[in-house]
């Protein structure tokens, strides 16, 4: 029986979400659209299968086909990033980070990571997160004048605190991260280096961002952001940590792996190995640059003055708004972004000074530089009329008509 007939309520909710995705402009920097093939793999009977363990060493019978799937996913992702070892079982990015930490750290060990308020992530030691509860956390940030990672500060904090692990990677940093500088500091101070490339792993796969895998002990990522796969995570590491990582993921943190999602990851890695994915990654970056230039020309202050990845962080107090008001007005017009703290923000997380914007999803719909200029103009128009419902409604109509010309993969 089809979902429509079996459960009209859930079917209807999904239809409305499909319409929202088709008629709106998705600019949340951590979102993307999966291909129909990835969605198909994620929606298969592999969801029925228990497969605790690893290929060839399972705790359940009947694993011969899911073994092939997991082996293929691991082989493809090792080829994609040049990794010695891959664990593709983490259900999400948090579990991937937890696995990397727990495979070599003990509670009370010190990690040096980027401050959430300056672009880091919850799992990089935020005090309410497991990472902040389990470890002694020291944070680095960005310089106040140019919003770039302050490597002098990273080096001096590393010398002073002798962290067991240095964590690189960010959730709201619009610039390419120099992983080799982190690796040098880690080597000099005897720390392990973990890079959480969740936001930009698609740009690494597409060869427009330097690859942390050769220089880091552990690299973690989600698979659903710029990498354009299903909602999930994974850990890449040097062979010497392979056993520790595998044991930490299962049985340490998780039970049965989500085999349907691992199949979808295998499809994602196969797509990212195609030459067309490099074109996609290039276009994501070029689109972000064009959008950033359009917004700056319209009077918006950009953190770090621009972007060289998929992401723009802008201070909307520069046009007398707050992040909360800007997010709401844009949402009303069908433009989805998220409010975000900016470095040295004087405001609070629930109504910060910034919004974060990313181009990964719209690029998947085939939008290029001309469309980014148009999208930038709509963003500016809405933000400059944030209290004018009629004007926002007008923009919403224009966006609906425009967006329908750019198909969302997997939606007919
Ligand atoms: N929540 C994700 C983001 O939006 O950046 C990170 O996990």
Tab-separated table of N, CA and C in Angstrom, residues 66-225:
chain	number	residue	atom	x	y	z
A	66	UNK	N	24.442	-6.754	3.024
A	66	UNK	CA	24.789	-5.476	3.668
A	66	UNK	C	26.298	-5.381	3.888
A	67	UNK	N	26.963	-6.535	4.034
A	67	UNK	CA	28.436	-6.502	4.100
A	67	UNK	C	29.015	-5.876	2.827
A	68	UNK	N	28.449	-6.277	1.685
A	68	UNK	CA	28.947	-5.731	0.412
A	68	UNK	C	28.715	-4.223	0.362
A	69	UNK	N	27.539	-3.818	0.853
A	69	UNK	CA	27.191	-2.384	0.816
A	69	UNK	C	28.171	-1.582	1.675
A	70	UNK	N	28.422	-2.057	2.894
A	70	UNK	CA	29.295	-1.285	3.795
A	70	UNK	C	30.739	-1.272	3.275
A	71	UNK	N	31.176	-2.400	2.719
A	71	UNK	CA	32.536	-2.466	2.168
A	71	UNK	C	32.677	-1.485	0.997
A	72	UNK	N	31.653	-1.430	0.160
A	72	UNK	CA	31.693	-0.508	-0.980
A	72	UNK	C	31.738	0.948	-0.493
A	73	UNK	N	30.906	1.266	0.505
A	73	UNK	CA	30.895	2.639	1.041
A	73	UNK	C	32.279	2.983	1.583
A	74	UNK	N	32.882	2.071	2.349
A	74	UNK	CA	34.201	2.351	2.935
A	74	UNK	C	35.257	2.528	1.842
A	75	UNK	N	35.223	1.639	0.822
A	75	UNK	CA	36.236	1.724	-0.250
A	75	UNK	C	36.095	3.042	-1.004
A	76	UNK	N	34.839	3.395	-1.325
A	76	UNK	CA	34.645	4.627	-2.100
A	76	UNK	C	35.097	5.857	-1.328
A	77	UNK	N	34.774	5.901	-0.039
A	77	UNK	CA	35.112	7.122	0.695
A	77	UNK	C	36.619	7.209	0.956
A	78	UNK	N	37.265	6.059	1.088
A	78	UNK	CA	38.733	6.095	1.248
A	78	UNK	C	39.368	6.629	-0.035
A	79	UNK	N	38.808	6.200	-1.167
A	79	UNK	CA	39.335	6.702	-2.450
A	79	UNK	C	39.053	8.208	-2.591
A	80	UNK	N	37.852	8.611	-2.211
A	80	UNK	CA	37.453	10.017	-2.368
A	80	UNK	C	38.379	10.969	-1.621
A	81	UNK	N	38.721	10.609	-0.391
A	81	UNK	CA	39.516	11.533	0.436
A	81	UNK	C	40.963	11.059	0.644
A	82	UNK	N	41.330	9.913	0.067
A	82	UNK	CA	42.689	9.400	0.269
A	82	UNK	C	42.928	8.971	1.706
A	83	UNK	N	41.916	8.370	2.336
A	83	UNK	CA	42.032	8.012	3.762
A	83	UNK	C	42.529	6.584	3.937
A	84	UNK	N	43.300	6.364	5.007
A	84	UNK	CA	43.772	5.004	5.292
A	84	UNK	C	42.635	4.135	5.825
A	85	UNK	N	41.779	4.723	6.670
A	85	UNK	CA	40.691	3.933	7.256
A	85	UNK	C	39.417	4.780	7.335
A	86	UNK	N	38.279	4.128	7.142
A	86	UNK	CA	36.993	4.841	7.236
A	86	UNK	C	36.019	4.026	8.067
A	87	UNK	N	35.325	4.704	8.967
A	87	UNK	CA	34.195	4.087	9.653
A	87	UNK	C	32.953	4.858	9.228
A	88	UNK	N	32.048	4.176	8.503
A	88	UNK	CA	30.885	4.868	7.933
A	88	UNK	C	29.619	4.622	8.750
A	89	UNK	N	29.788	4.109	9.981
A	89	UNK	CA	28.610	3.793	10.783
A	89	UNK	C	28.044	4.937	11.638
A	90	UNK	N	28.802	5.982	11.996
A	90	UNK	CA	28.197	7.002	12.865
A	90	UNK	C	26.874	7.533	12.293
A	91	UNK	N	25.873	7.625	13.172
A	91	UNK	CA	24.555	8.046	12.709
A	91	UNK	C	24.528	9.519	12.338
A	92	UNK	N	25.433	10.316	12.915
A	92	UNK	CA	25.413	11.764	12.666
A	92	UNK	C	26.780	12.341	13.016
A	93	UNK	N	26.906	13.641	12.828
A	93	UNK	CA	28.191	14.293	13.083
A	93	UNK	C	28.603	14.245	14.546
A	94	UNK	N	27.650	14.379	15.462
A	94	UNK	CA	27.990	14.344	16.891
A	94	UNK	C	28.598	13.004	17.267
A	95	UNK	N	27.994	11.928	16.770
A	95	UNK	CA	28.520	10.596	17.077
A	95	UNK	C	29.899	10.397	16.449
A	96	UNK	N	30.099	10.976	15.286
A	96	UNK	CA	31.419	10.861	14.641
A	96	UNK	C	32.473	11.565	15.505
A	97	UNK	N	32.130	12.767	15.977
A	97	UNK	CA	33.091	13.502	16.817
A	97	UNK	C	33.327	12.780	18.145
A	98	UNK	N	32.233	12.288	18.709
A	98	UNK	CA	32.350	11.539	19.967
A	98	UNK	C	33.274	10.338	19.772
A	99	UNK	N	33.126	9.656	18.643
A	99	UNK	CA	33.944	8.468	18.375
A	99	UNK	C	35.415	8.837	18.253
A	100	UNK	N	35.694	9.931	17.540
A	100	UNK	CA	37.106	10.336	17.377
A	100	UNK	C	37.690	10.700	18.744
A	101	UNK	N	36.951	11.466	19.538
A	101	UNK	CA	37.461	11.858	20.862
A	101	UNK	C	37.703	10.615	21.724
A	102	UNK	N	36.648	9.800	21.828
A	102	UNK	CA	36.698	8.701	22.807
A	102	UNK	C	37.670	7.607	22.415
A	103	UNK	N	38.076	7.580	21.144
A	103	UNK	CA	39.009	6.515	20.773
A	103	UNK	C	40.407	6.786	21.319
A	104	UNK	N	40.718	8.062	21.653
A	104	UNK	CA	42.066	8.316	22.215
A	104	UNK	C	42.076	9.156	23.496
A	105	UNK	N	40.940	9.772	23.850
A	105	UNK	CA	40.948	10.649	25.043
A	105	UNK	C	40.266	9.976	26.230
A	106	UNK	N	40.699	10.394	27.412
A	106	UNK	CA	40.024	9.957	28.648
A	106	UNK	C	39.281	11.171	29.201
A	107	UNK	N	38.213	10.949	29.977
A	107	UNK	CA	37.545	12.099	30.593
A	107	UNK	C	38.564	12.936	31.365
A	108	UNK	N	38.450	14.240	31.256
A	108	UNK	CA	39.390	15.130	31.948
A	108	UNK	C	40.567	15.559	31.083
A	109	UNK	N	40.775	14.871	29.936
A	109	UNK	CA	41.842	15.299	29.024
A	109	UNK	C	41.486	16.661	28.435
A	110	UNK	N	42.499	17.311	27.898
A	110	UNK	CA	42.297	18.680	27.394
A	110	UNK	C	42.152	18.690	25.873
A	111	UNK	N	41.113	19.408	25.404
A	111	UNK	CA	41.013	19.658	23.959
A	111	UNK	C	41.065	21.164	23.717
A	112	UNK	N	41.696	21.525	22.624
A	112	UNK	CA	41.775	22.934	22.209
A	112	UNK	C	40.972	23.045	20.916
A	113	UNK	N	39.881	23.805	20.958
A	113	UNK	CA	38.957	23.832	19.821
A	113	UNK	C	38.399	25.244	19.636
A	114	UNK	N	37.753	25.455	18.498
A	114	UNK	CA	37.212	26.782	18.200
A	114	UNK	C	35.957	27.054	19.027
A	115	UNK	N	35.881	28.253	19.525
A	115	UNK	CA	34.751	28.687	20.338
A	115	UNK	C	33.467	28.710	19.484
A	116	UNK	N	32.396	28.127	20.007
A	116	UNK	CA	31.104	28.134	19.300
A	116	UNK	C	30.687	29.564	18.930
A	117	UNK	N	30.911	30.484	19.838
A	117	UNK	CA	30.480	31.871	19.610
A	117	UNK	C	31.312	32.554	18.517
A	118	UNK	N	32.407	31.918	18.119
A	118	UNK	CA	33.245	32.525	17.074
A	118	UNK	C	33.261	31.671	15.812
A	119	UNK	N	32.350	30.689	15.735
A	119	UNK	CA	32.266	29.890	14.513
A	119	UNK	C	32.429	28.399	14.707
A	120	UNK	N	32.718	27.946	15.937
A	120	UNK	CA	32.931	26.506	16.191
A	120	UNK	C	31.635	25.707	16.178
A	121	UNK	N	31.605	24.602	16.918
A	121	UNK	CA	30.412	23.752	16.932
A	121	UNK	C	30.140	23.291	18.353
A	122	UNK	N	28.893	22.932	18.614
A	122	UNK	CA	28.494	22.423	19.935
A	122	UNK	C	29.444	21.327	20.430
A	123	UNK	N	29.779	20.411	19.515
A	123	UNK	CA	30.601	19.255	19.916
A	123	UNK	C	32.083	19.592	20.023
A	124	UNK	N	32.409	20.861	19.885
A	124	UNK	CA	33.804	21.289	20.053
A	124	UNK	C	33.994	21.878	21.450
A	125	UNK	N	33.220	21.373	22.407
A	125	UNK	CA	33.484	21.733	23.799
A	125	UNK	C	32.502	22.721	24.417
A	126	UNK	N	31.330	22.919	23.795
A	126	UNK	CA	30.340	23.805	24.411
A	126	UNK	C	29.953	23.224	25.789
A	127	UNK	N	29.803	24.093	26.779
A	127	UNK	CA	29.737	23.586	28.156
A	127	UNK	C	28.563	22.648	28.428
A	128	UNK	N	27.442	22.771	27.689
A	128	UNK	CA	26.304	21.880	27.937
A	128	UNK	C	26.376	20.596	27.108
A	129	UNK	N	27.284	20.573	26.146
A	129	UNK	CA	27.421	19.403	25.276
A	129	UNK	C	28.286	18.336	25.954
A	130	UNK	N	28.184	17.069	25.522
A	130	UNK	CA	29.008	16.012	26.118
A	130	UNK	C	30.488	16.389	26.089
A	131	UNK	N	30.890	17.078	25.004
A	131	UNK	CA	32.313	17.407	24.843
A	131	UNK	C	32.775	18.377	25.928
A	132	UNK	N	31.894	19.314	26.283
A	132	UNK	CA	32.232	20.268	27.339
A	132	UNK	C	32.149	19.647	28.723
A	133	UNK	N	31.301	18.619	28.838
A	133	UNK	CA	31.141	17.951	30.140
A	133	UNK	C	32.286	16.971	30.411
A	134	UNK	N	32.740	16.295	29.344
A	134	UNK	CA	33.732	15.229	29.543
A	134	UNK	C	35.173	15.732	29.573
A	135	UNK	N	35.435	16.800	28.817
A	135	UNK	CA	36.829	17.194	28.643
A	135	UNK	C	37.094	18.582	29.208
A	136	UNK	N	38.359	18.809	29.480
A	136	UNK	CA	38.799	20.139	29.875
A	136	UNK	C	38.998	20.923	28.577
A	137	UNK	N	38.170	21.933	28.355
A	137	UNK	CA	38.161	22.575	27.041
A	137	UNK	C	38.822	23.944	27.091
A	138	UNK	N	39.711	24.171	26.153
A	138	UNK	CA	40.305	25.499	25.965
A	138	UNK	C	39.893	25.937	24.559
A	139	UNK	N	39.448	27.190	24.442
A	139	UNK	CA	38.957	27.644	23.142
A	139	UNK	C	39.856	28.683	22.489
A	140	UNK	N	40.010	28.550	21.186
A	140	UNK	CA	40.612	29.627	20.393
A	140	UNK	C	39.504	30.294	19.587
A	141	UNK	N	39.846	31.428	18.981
A	141	UNK	CA	38.837	32.145	18.209
A	141	UNK	C	39.435	32.800	16.985
A	142	UNK	N	38.751	33.841	16.535
A	142	UNK	CA	39.236	34.580	15.366
A	142	UNK	C	39.703	35.960	15.818
A	143	UNK	N	40.525	36.591	14.977
A	143	UNK	CA	40.998	37.940	15.327
A	143	UNK	C	39.848	38.934	15.196
A	144	UNK	N	39.873	39.947	16.047
A	144	UNK	CA	38.758	40.897	16.047
A	144	UNK	C	38.772	41.775	14.786
A	145	UNK	N	39.969	42.029	14.248
A	145	UNK	CA	40.008	42.973	13.121
A	145	UNK	C	39.638	42.335	11.777
A	146	UNK	N	40.049	41.071	11.533
A	146	UNK	CA	39.762	40.504	10.204
A	146	UNK	C	38.973	39.180	10.268
A	147	UNK	N	38.594	38.761	11.480
A	147	UNK	CA	37.764	37.554	11.662
A	147	UNK	C	38.388	36.292	11.094
A	148	UNK	N	39.708	36.262	10.997
A	148	UNK	CA	40.410	35.047	10.552
A	148	UNK	C	40.907	34.303	11.783
A	149	UNK	N	41.045	32.979	11.660
A	149	UNK	CA	41.559	32.182	12.794
A	149	UNK	C	42.894	32.756	13.239
A	150	UNK	N	43.029	32.943	14.539
A	150	UNK	CA	44.237	33.549	15.091
A	150	UNK	C	45.243	32.432	15.427
A	151	UNK	N	46.109	32.121	14.445
A	151	UNK	CA	47.043	31.006	14.645
A	151	UNK	C	48.087	31.304	15.717
A	152	UNK	N	48.362	32.602	15.959
A	152	UNK	CA	49.291	32.918	17.058
A	152	UNK	C	48.645	32.496	18.378
A	153	UNK	N	47.335	32.777	18.475
A	153	UNK	CA	46.622	32.385	19.698
A	153	UNK	C	46.551	30.855	19.818
A	154	UNK	N	46.276	30.172	18.699
A	154	UNK	CA	46.209	28.702	18.734
A	154	UNK	C	47.543	28.153	19.234
A	155	UNK	N	48.652	28.687	18.680
A	155	UNK	CA	49.985	28.181	19.048
A	155	UNK	C	50.292	28.466	20.516
A	156	UNK	N	49.949	29.681	20.970
A	156	UNK	CA	50.321	29.984	22.362
A	156	UNK	C	49.428	29.230	23.351
A	157	UNK	N	48.149	29.042	23.017
A	157	UNK	CA	47.287	28.235	23.902
A	157	UNK	C	47.756	26.781	23.921
A	158	UNK	N	48.198	26.294	22.774
A	158	UNK	CA	48.672	24.898	22.716
A	158	UNK	C	49.923	24.729	23.577
A	159	UNK	N	50.812	25.722	23.504
A	159	UNK	CA	52.040	25.627	24.327
A	159	UNK	C	51.698	25.696	25.814
A	160	UNK	N	50.761	26.588	26.136
A	160	UNK	CA	50.424	26.789	27.557
A	160	UNK	C	49.661	25.593	28.144
A	161	UNK	N	48.667	25.087	27.402
A	161	UNK	CA	47.762	24.078	27.991
A	161	UNK	C	48.099	22.642	27.605
A	162	UNK	N	49.018	22.458	26.658
A	162	UNK	CA	49.420	21.105	26.233
A	162	UNK	C	48.204	20.197	26.011
A	163	UNK	N	47.309	20.579	25.087
A	163	UNK	CA	46.095	19.761	24.880
A	163	UNK	C	46.443	18.363	24.368
A	164	UNK	N	45.605	17.399	24.716
A	164	UNK	CA	45.779	16.057	24.167
A	164	UNK	C	45.317	16.034	22.716
A	165	UNK	N	44.350	16.921	22.426
A	165	UNK	CA	43.856	16.972	21.042
A	165	UNK	C	43.550	18.407	20.647
A	166	UNK	N	43.943	18.762	19.423
A	166	UNK	CA	43.531	20.052	18.855
A	166	UNK	C	42.433	19.751	17.831
A	167	UNK	N	41.376	20.543	17.885
A	167	UNK	CA	40.249	20.339	16.967
A	167	UNK	C	40.183	21.517	16.003
A	168	UNK	N	40.242	21.209	14.717
A	168	UNK	CA	40.052	22.247	13.689
A	168	UNK	C	38.717	21.986	13.005
A	169	UNK	N	38.232	22.995	12.299
A	169	UNK	CA	36.936	22.843	11.633
A	169	UNK	C	35.927	23.757	12.298
A	170	UNK	N	34.903	24.152	11.553
A	170	UNK	CA	33.987	25.181	12.051
A	170	UNK	C	32.617	25.040	11.401
A	171	UNK	N	31.648	25.715	12.020
A	171	UNK	CA	30.288	25.700	11.466
A	171	UNK	C	29.879	27.047	10.893
A	172	UNK	N	30.647	28.071	11.214
A	172	UNK	CA	30.265	29.406	10.731
A	172	UNK	C	31.523	30.224	10.456
A	173	UNK	N	32.397	29.647	9.630
A	173	UNK	CA	33.653	30.322	9.300
A	173	UNK	C	33.744	30.414	7.775
A	174	UNK	N	33.696	31.627	7.217
A	174	UNK	CA	33.577	31.740	5.761
A	174	UNK	C	34.883	31.609	4.983
A	175	UNK	N	35.948	31.180	5.624
A	175	UNK	CA	37.242	31.135	4.940
A	175	UNK	C	37.815	29.730	4.896
A	176	UNK	N	38.703	29.499	3.927
A	176	UNK	CA	39.371	28.197	3.852
A	176	UNK	C	40.264	28.034	5.080
A	177	UNK	N	40.246	26.853	5.655
A	177	UNK	CA	41.041	26.599	6.863
A	177	UNK	C	42.376	25.965	6.461
A	178	UNK	N	43.462	26.517	6.989
A	178	UNK	CA	44.793	25.998	6.684
A	178	UNK	C	45.091	24.834	7.644
A	179	UNK	N	44.779	23.622	7.192
A	179	UNK	CA	44.948	22.461	8.081
A	179	UNK	C	46.408	22.200	8.412
A	180	UNK	N	47.318	22.556	7.483
A	180	UNK	CA	48.725	22.231	7.752
A	180	UNK	C	49.262	23.077	8.900
A	181	UNK	N	48.724	24.318	9.052
A	181	UNK	CA	49.160	25.133	10.211
A	181	UNK	C	48.728	24.469	11.515
A	182	UNK	N	47.509	23.946	11.530
A	182	UNK	CA	47.047	23.218	12.728
A	182	UNK	C	47.932	21.996	12.970
A	183	UNK	N	48.273	21.297	11.881
A	183	UNK	CA	49.080	20.071	12.023
A	183	UNK	C	50.456	20.408	12.596
A	184	UNK	N	51.044	21.520	12.131
A	184	UNK	CA	52.366	21.916	12.651
A	184	UNK	C	52.292	22.181	14.156
A	185	UNK	N	51.240	22.927	14.559
A	185	UNK	CA	51.102	23.256	15.992
A	185	UNK	C	50.874	21.976	16.803
A	186	UNK	N	50.063	21.083	16.272
A	186	UNK	CA	49.787	19.822	16.987
A	186	UNK	C	51.078	19.017	17.143
A	187	UNK	N	51.849	18.952	16.061
A	187	UNK	CA	53.094	18.168	16.106
A	187	UNK	C	54.058	18.765	17.131
A	188	UNK	N	54.191	20.107	17.078
A	188	UNK	CA	55.151	20.764	17.996
A	188	UNK	C	54.777	20.597	19.469
A	189	UNK	N	53.466	20.451	19.736
A	189	UNK	CA	53.043	20.406	21.140
A	189	UNK	C	52.604	19.008	21.576
A	190	UNK	N	52.765	18.032	20.694
A	190	UNK	CA	52.459	16.644	21.059
A	190	UNK	C	50.969	16.347	21.147
A	191	UNK	N	50.142	17.148	20.468
A	191	UNK	CA	48.690	16.898	20.489
A	191	UNK	C	48.288	16.088	19.267
A	192	UNK	N	47.177	15.343	19.394
A	192	UNK	CA	46.578	14.726	18.209
A	192	UNK	C	45.777	15.822	17.507
A	193	UNK	N	45.630	15.675	16.186
A	193	UNK	CA	44.818	16.648	15.447
A	193	UNK	C	43.567	15.965	14.905
A	194	UNK	N	42.424	16.555	15.261
A	194	UNK	CA	41.160	16.114	14.663
A	194	UNK	C	40.598	17.270	13.853
A	195	UNK	N	40.203	17.004	12.622
A	195	UNK	CA	39.562	18.038	11.805
A	195	UNK	C	38.111	17.631	11.572
A	196	UNK	N	37.202	18.493	11.967
A	196	UNK	CA	35.777	18.282	11.700
A	196	UNK	C	35.449	19.096	10.448
A	197	UNK	N	35.441	18.396	9.302
A	197	UNK	CA	35.237	19.122	8.026
A	197	UNK	C	33.774	19.063	7.578
A	198	UNK	N	32.865	18.896	8.532
A	198	UNK	CA	31.456	18.677	8.186
A	198	UNK	C	30.935	19.708	7.185
A	199	UNK	N	31.243	20.973	7.437
A	199	UNK	CA	30.670	21.993	6.550
A	199	UNK	C	31.248	21.936	5.149
A	200	UNK	N	32.538	21.664	5.051
A	200	UNK	CA	33.170	21.827	3.735
A	200	UNK	C	33.682	20.522	3.131
A	201	UNK	N	33.213	19.360	3.632
A	201	UNK	CA	33.743	18.102	3.075
A	201	UNK	C	33.426	17.960	1.585
A	202	UNK	N	32.310	18.528	1.134
A	202	UNK	CA	32.001	18.478	-0.304
A	202	UNK	C	32.984	19.321	-1.099
A	203	UNK	N	33.466	20.392	-0.481
A	203	UNK	CA	34.438	21.241	-1.184
A	203	UNK	C	35.800	20.549	-1.233
A	204	UNK	N	36.100	19.764	-0.185
A	204	UNK	CA	37.335	18.967	-0.197
A	204	UNK	C	37.206	17.879	-1.274
A	205	UNK	N	36.069	17.191	-1.273
A	205	UNK	CA	35.853	16.129	-2.277
A	205	UNK	C	35.933	16.700	-3.687
A	206	UNK	N	35.428	17.926	-3.847
A	206	UNK	CA	35.429	18.573	-5.162
A	206	UNK	C	36.725	19.312	-5.463
A	207	UNK	N	37.703	19.183	-4.566
A	207	UNK	CA	39.055	19.722	-4.748
A	207	UNK	C	39.124	21.250	-4.818
A	208	UNK	N	38.203	21.920	-4.133
A	208	UNK	CA	38.316	23.382	-4.059
A	208	UNK	C	38.659	23.850	-2.642
A	209	UNK	N	38.891	22.925	-1.747
A	209	UNK	CA	39.345	23.252	-0.390
A	209	UNK	C	40.431	22.232	-0.058
A	210	UNK	N	41.502	22.656	0.639
A	210	UNK	CA	42.583	21.703	0.911
A	210	UNK	C	42.074	20.554	1.782
A	211	UNK	N	42.675	19.397	1.551
A	211	UNK	CA	42.216	18.146	2.178
A	211	UNK	C	42.932	17.929	3.515
A	212	UNK	N	42.196	17.830	4.621
A	212	UNK	CA	42.861	17.617	5.917
A	212	UNK	C	43.352	16.193	6.131
A	213	UNK	N	42.873	15.240	5.323
A	213	UNK	CA	43.167	13.821	5.609
A	213	UNK	C	44.665	13.517	5.682
A	214	UNK	N	45.492	14.044	4.774
A	214	UNK	CA	46.922	13.692	4.879
A	214	UNK	C	47.596	14.208	6.153
A	215	UNK	N	47.093	15.297	6.739
A	215	UNK	CA	47.823	15.895	7.867
A	215	UNK	C	47.179	15.657	9.235
A	216	UNK	N	45.951	15.136	9.258
A	216	UNK	CA	45.253	14.991	10.544
A	216	UNK	C	45.244	13.534	11.003
A	217	UNK	N	45.189	13.334	12.319
A	217	UNK	CA	45.050	11.969	12.838
A	217	UNK	C	43.637	11.453	12.579
A	218	UNK	N	42.656	12.341	12.798
A	218	UNK	CA	41.236	11.984	12.613
A	218	UNK	C	40.566	13.077	11.800
A	219	UNK	N	39.701	12.679	10.895
A	219	UNK	CA	38.866	13.652	10.186
A	219	UNK	C	37.433	13.156	10.305
A	220	UNK	N	36.550	14.029	10.774
A	220	UNK	CA	35.140	13.642	10.883
A	220	UNK	C	34.322	14.516	9.953
A	221	UNK	N	33.173	14.014	9.585
A	221	UNK	CA	32.264	14.848	8.779
A	221	UNK	C	30.841	14.301	8.850
A	222	UNK	N	29.914	15.195	8.649
A	222	UNK	CA	28.568	14.746	8.304
A	222	UNK	C	28.596	14.494	6.800
A	223	UNK	N	27.539	13.863	6.295
A	223	UNK	CA	27.545	13.565	4.860
A	223	UNK	C	26.462	14.347	4.112
A	224	UNK	N	25.728	15.210	4.828
A	224	UNK	CA	24.543	15.822	4.200
A	224	UNK	C	24.687	17.309	3.899
A	225	UNK	N	25.860	17.867	4.128
A	225	UNK	CA	25.992	19.314	3.878
A	225	UNK	C	26.524	19.498	2.452
